[in-house]
mmCIF file of C-alpha atoms in Angstrom:
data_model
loop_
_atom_site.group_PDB
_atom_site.id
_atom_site.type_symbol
_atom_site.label_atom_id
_atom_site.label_comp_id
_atom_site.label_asym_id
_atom_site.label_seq_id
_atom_site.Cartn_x
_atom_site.Cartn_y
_atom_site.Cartn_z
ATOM 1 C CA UNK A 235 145.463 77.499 135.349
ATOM 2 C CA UNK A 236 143.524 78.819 132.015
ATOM 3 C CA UNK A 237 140.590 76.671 133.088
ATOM 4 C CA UNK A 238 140.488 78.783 136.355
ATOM 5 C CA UNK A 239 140.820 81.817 134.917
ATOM 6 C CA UNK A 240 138.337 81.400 132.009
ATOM 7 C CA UNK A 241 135.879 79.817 135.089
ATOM 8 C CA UNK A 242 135.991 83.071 137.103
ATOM 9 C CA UNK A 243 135.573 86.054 134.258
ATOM 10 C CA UNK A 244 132.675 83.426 133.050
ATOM 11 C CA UNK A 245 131.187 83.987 136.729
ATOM 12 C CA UNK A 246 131.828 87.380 136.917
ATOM 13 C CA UNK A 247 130.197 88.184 133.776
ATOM 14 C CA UNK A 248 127.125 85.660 135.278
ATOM 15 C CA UNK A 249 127.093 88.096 138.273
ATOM 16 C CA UNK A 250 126.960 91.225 136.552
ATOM 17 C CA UNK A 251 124.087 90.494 134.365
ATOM 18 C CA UNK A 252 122.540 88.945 137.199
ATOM 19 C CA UNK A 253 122.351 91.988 138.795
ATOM 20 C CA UNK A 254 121.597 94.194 136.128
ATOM 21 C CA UNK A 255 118.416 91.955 135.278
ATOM 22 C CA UNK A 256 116.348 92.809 138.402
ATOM 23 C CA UNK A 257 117.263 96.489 138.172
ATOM 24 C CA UNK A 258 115.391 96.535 134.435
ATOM 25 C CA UNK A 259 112.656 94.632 135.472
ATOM 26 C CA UNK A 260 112.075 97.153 138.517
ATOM 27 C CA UNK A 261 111.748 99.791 135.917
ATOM 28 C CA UNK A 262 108.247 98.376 135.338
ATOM 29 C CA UNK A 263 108.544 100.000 131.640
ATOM 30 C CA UNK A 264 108.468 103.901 132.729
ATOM 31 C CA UNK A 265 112.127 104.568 131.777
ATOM 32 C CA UNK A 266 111.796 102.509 128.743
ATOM 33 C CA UNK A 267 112.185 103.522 124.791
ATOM 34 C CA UNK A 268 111.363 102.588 121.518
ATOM 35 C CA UNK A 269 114.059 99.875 120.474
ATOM 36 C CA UNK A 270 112.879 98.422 117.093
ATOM 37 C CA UNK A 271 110.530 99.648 114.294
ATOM 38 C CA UNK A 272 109.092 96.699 111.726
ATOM 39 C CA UNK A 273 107.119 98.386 108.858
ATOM 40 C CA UNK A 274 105.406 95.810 106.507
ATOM 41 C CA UNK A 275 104.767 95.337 103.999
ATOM 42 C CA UNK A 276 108.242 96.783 103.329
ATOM 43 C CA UNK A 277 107.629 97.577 99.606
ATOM 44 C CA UNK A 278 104.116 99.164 98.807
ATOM 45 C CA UNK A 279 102.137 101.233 96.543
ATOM 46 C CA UNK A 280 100.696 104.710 96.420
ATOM 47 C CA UNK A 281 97.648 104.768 98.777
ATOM 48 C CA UNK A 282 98.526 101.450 100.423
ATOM 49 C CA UNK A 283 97.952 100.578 104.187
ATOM 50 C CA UNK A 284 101.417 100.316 105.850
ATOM 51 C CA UNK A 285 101.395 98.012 109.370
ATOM 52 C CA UNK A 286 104.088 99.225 112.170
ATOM 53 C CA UNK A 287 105.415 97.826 115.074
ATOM 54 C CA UNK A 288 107.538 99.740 117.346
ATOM 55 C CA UNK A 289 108.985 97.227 120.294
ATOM 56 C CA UNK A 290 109.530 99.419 123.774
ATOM 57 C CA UNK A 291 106.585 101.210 123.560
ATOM 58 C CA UNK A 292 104.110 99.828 126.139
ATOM 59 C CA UNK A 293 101.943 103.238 126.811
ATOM 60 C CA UNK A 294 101.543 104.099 122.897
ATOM 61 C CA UNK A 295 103.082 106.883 120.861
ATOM 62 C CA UNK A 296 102.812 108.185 117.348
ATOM 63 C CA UNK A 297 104.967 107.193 114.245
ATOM 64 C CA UNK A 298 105.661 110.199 111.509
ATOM 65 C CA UNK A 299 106.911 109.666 107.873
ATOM 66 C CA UNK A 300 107.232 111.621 104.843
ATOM 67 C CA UNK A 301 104.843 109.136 102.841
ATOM 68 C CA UNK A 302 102.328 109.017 105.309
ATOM 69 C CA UNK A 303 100.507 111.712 108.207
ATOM 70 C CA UNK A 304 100.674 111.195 111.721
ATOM 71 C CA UNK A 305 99.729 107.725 112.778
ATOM 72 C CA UNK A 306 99.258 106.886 116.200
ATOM 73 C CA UNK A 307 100.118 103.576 117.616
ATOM 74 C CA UNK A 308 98.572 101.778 120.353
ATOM 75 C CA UNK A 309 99.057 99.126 122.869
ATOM 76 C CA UNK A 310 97.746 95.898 122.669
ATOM 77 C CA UNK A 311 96.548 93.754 125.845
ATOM 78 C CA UNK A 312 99.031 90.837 126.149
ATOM 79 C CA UNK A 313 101.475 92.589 123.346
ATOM 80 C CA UNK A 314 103.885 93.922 126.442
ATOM 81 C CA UNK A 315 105.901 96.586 125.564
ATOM 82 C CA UNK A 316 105.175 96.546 121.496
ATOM 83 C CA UNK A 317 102.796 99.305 120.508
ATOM 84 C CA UNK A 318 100.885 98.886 116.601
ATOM 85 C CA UNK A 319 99.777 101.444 114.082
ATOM 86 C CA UNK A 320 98.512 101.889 110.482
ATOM 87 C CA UNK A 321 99.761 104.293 108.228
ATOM 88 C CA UNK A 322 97.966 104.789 104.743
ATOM 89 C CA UNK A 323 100.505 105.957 102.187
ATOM 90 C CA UNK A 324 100.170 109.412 100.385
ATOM 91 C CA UNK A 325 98.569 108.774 96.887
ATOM 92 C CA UNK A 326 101.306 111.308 95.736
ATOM 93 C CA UNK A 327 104.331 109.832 97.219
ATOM 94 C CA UNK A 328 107.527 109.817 95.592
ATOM 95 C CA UNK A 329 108.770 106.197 94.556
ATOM 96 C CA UNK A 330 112.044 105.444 96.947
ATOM 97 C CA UNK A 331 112.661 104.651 100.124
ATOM 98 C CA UNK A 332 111.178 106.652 103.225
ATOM 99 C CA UNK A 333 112.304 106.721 107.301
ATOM 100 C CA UNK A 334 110.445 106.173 110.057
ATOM 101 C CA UNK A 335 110.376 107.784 113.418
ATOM 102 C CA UNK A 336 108.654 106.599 116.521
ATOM 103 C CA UNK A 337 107.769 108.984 119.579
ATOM 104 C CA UNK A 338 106.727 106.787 122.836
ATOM 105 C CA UNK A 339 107.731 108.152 126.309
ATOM 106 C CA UNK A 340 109.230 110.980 125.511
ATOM 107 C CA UNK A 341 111.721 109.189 123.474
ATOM 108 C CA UNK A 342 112.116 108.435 119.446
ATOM 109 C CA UNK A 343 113.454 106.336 117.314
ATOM 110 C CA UNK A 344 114.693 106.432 113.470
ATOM 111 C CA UNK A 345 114.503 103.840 111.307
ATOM 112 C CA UNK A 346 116.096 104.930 108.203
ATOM 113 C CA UNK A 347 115.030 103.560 104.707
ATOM 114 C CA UNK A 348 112.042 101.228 106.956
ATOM 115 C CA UNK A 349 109.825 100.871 103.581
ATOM 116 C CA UNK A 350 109.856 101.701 100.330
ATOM 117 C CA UNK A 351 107.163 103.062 97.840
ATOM 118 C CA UNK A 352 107.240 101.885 94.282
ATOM 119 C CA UNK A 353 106.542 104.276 91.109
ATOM 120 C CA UNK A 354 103.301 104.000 89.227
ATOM 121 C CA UNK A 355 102.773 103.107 85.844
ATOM 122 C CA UNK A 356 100.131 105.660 83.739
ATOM 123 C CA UNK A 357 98.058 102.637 82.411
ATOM 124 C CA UNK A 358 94.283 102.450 80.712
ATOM 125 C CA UNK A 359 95.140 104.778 77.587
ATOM 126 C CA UNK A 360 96.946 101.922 75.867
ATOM 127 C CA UNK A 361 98.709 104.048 74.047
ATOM 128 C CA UNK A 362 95.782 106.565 72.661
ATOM 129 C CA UNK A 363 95.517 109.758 72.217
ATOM 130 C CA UNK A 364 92.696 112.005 73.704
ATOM 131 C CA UNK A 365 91.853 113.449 71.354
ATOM 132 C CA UNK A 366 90.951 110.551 68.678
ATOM 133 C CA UNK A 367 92.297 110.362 64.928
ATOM 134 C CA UNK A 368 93.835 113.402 63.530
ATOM 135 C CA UNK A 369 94.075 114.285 60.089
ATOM 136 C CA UNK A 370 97.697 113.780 60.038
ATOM 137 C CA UNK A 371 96.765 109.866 61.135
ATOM 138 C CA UNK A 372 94.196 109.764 59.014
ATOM 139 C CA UNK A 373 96.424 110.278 55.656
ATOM 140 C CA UNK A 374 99.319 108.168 56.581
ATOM 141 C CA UNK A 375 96.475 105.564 57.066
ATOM 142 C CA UNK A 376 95.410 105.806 53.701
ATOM 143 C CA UNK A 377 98.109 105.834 52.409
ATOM 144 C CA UNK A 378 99.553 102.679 53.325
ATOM 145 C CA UNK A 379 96.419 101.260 52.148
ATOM 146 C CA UNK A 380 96.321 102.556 49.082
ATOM 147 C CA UNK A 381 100.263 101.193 48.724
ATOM 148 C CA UNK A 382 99.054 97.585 49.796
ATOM 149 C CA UNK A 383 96.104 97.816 47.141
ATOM 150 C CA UNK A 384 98.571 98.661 44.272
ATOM 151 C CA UNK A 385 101.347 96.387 45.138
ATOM 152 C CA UNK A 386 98.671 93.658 45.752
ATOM 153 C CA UNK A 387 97.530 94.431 42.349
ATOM 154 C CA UNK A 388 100.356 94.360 40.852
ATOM 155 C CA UNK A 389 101.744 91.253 41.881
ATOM 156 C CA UNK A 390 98.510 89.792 40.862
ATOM 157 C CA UNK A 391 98.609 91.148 37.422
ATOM 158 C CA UNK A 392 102.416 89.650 36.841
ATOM 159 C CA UNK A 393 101.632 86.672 38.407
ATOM 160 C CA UNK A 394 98.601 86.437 35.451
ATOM 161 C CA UNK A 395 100.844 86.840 33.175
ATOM 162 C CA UNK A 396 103.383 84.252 33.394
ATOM 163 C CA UNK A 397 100.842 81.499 34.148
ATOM 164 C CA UNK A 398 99.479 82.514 29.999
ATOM 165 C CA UNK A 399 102.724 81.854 28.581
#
């Protein structure tokens, strides 16, 4: 008796999908929306090149961002319904995380937190300053020179002296 009745919602949900199937496919991709956005690499730098791939897109669209302008994506021959774009990052982007939204057909599509853009690091000065030594530097310099010197010396001196005795 369960074996019957686990048999016929088994075909029932067989037939339902079998006739939903044919009704997408007659579509022929005009009624048909973005339905996943893949950015990568998903964690990049300032001024970076950003790939994305929006599935359910076959006639194009555009993908916006607040890390990057407009970027328009494009169809591929033999890439069905997946449309491709690439987005260079603003140099002056804000480290974190950023959405994406996709426009094809009419339609868009969010992806929230799709990439994220790492902080930069203020390298090259190694520490420096600008504007070379300052006075100030130049005294504290000498100063702990001049300390080494005497206590150098003086060490010496004592050391000299015990060796005579």
């Amino acid at each position: 008796m369960r074996k019957s009745r686990a048999l016929a919602s088994a075909g029932a949900a067989v037939a339902v999908l079998g006739l939903a199937v044919p009704a997408a496919v007659a579509d022929g991709g005009q009624g048909s929306s973005p339905s996943n956005i893949v950015a990568l690499p998903s964690v990049i730098a300032r001024g970076g090149q950003l790939t994305i791939t929006v599935d359910g897109c076959p006639n194009g669209g555009h993908a916006t961002s607040n890390a990057f302008p407009r970027t328009n994506l494009t169809s591929g021959h033999g890439s069905g319904d997946t449309a491709k774009g690439t987005a260079t990052i603003y140099n002056d982007a804000r480290a974190g995380s950023y959405d994406i939204t996709a426009h094809c057909s009419g339609r868009s599509l969010t992806r929230p937190a799709a990439f994220t853009v790492l902080g930069g690091v203020r390298g090259g000065l190694g520490g420096s300053s600008a504007d070379g030594t300052t006075p100030t530097d130049m005294a504290i310099g000498g100063g702990l020179v001049t300390s080494a010197v005497v206590a150098g010396s003086v060490f010496w001196m004592r050391r000299r002296a015990e060796k005579q005795l």
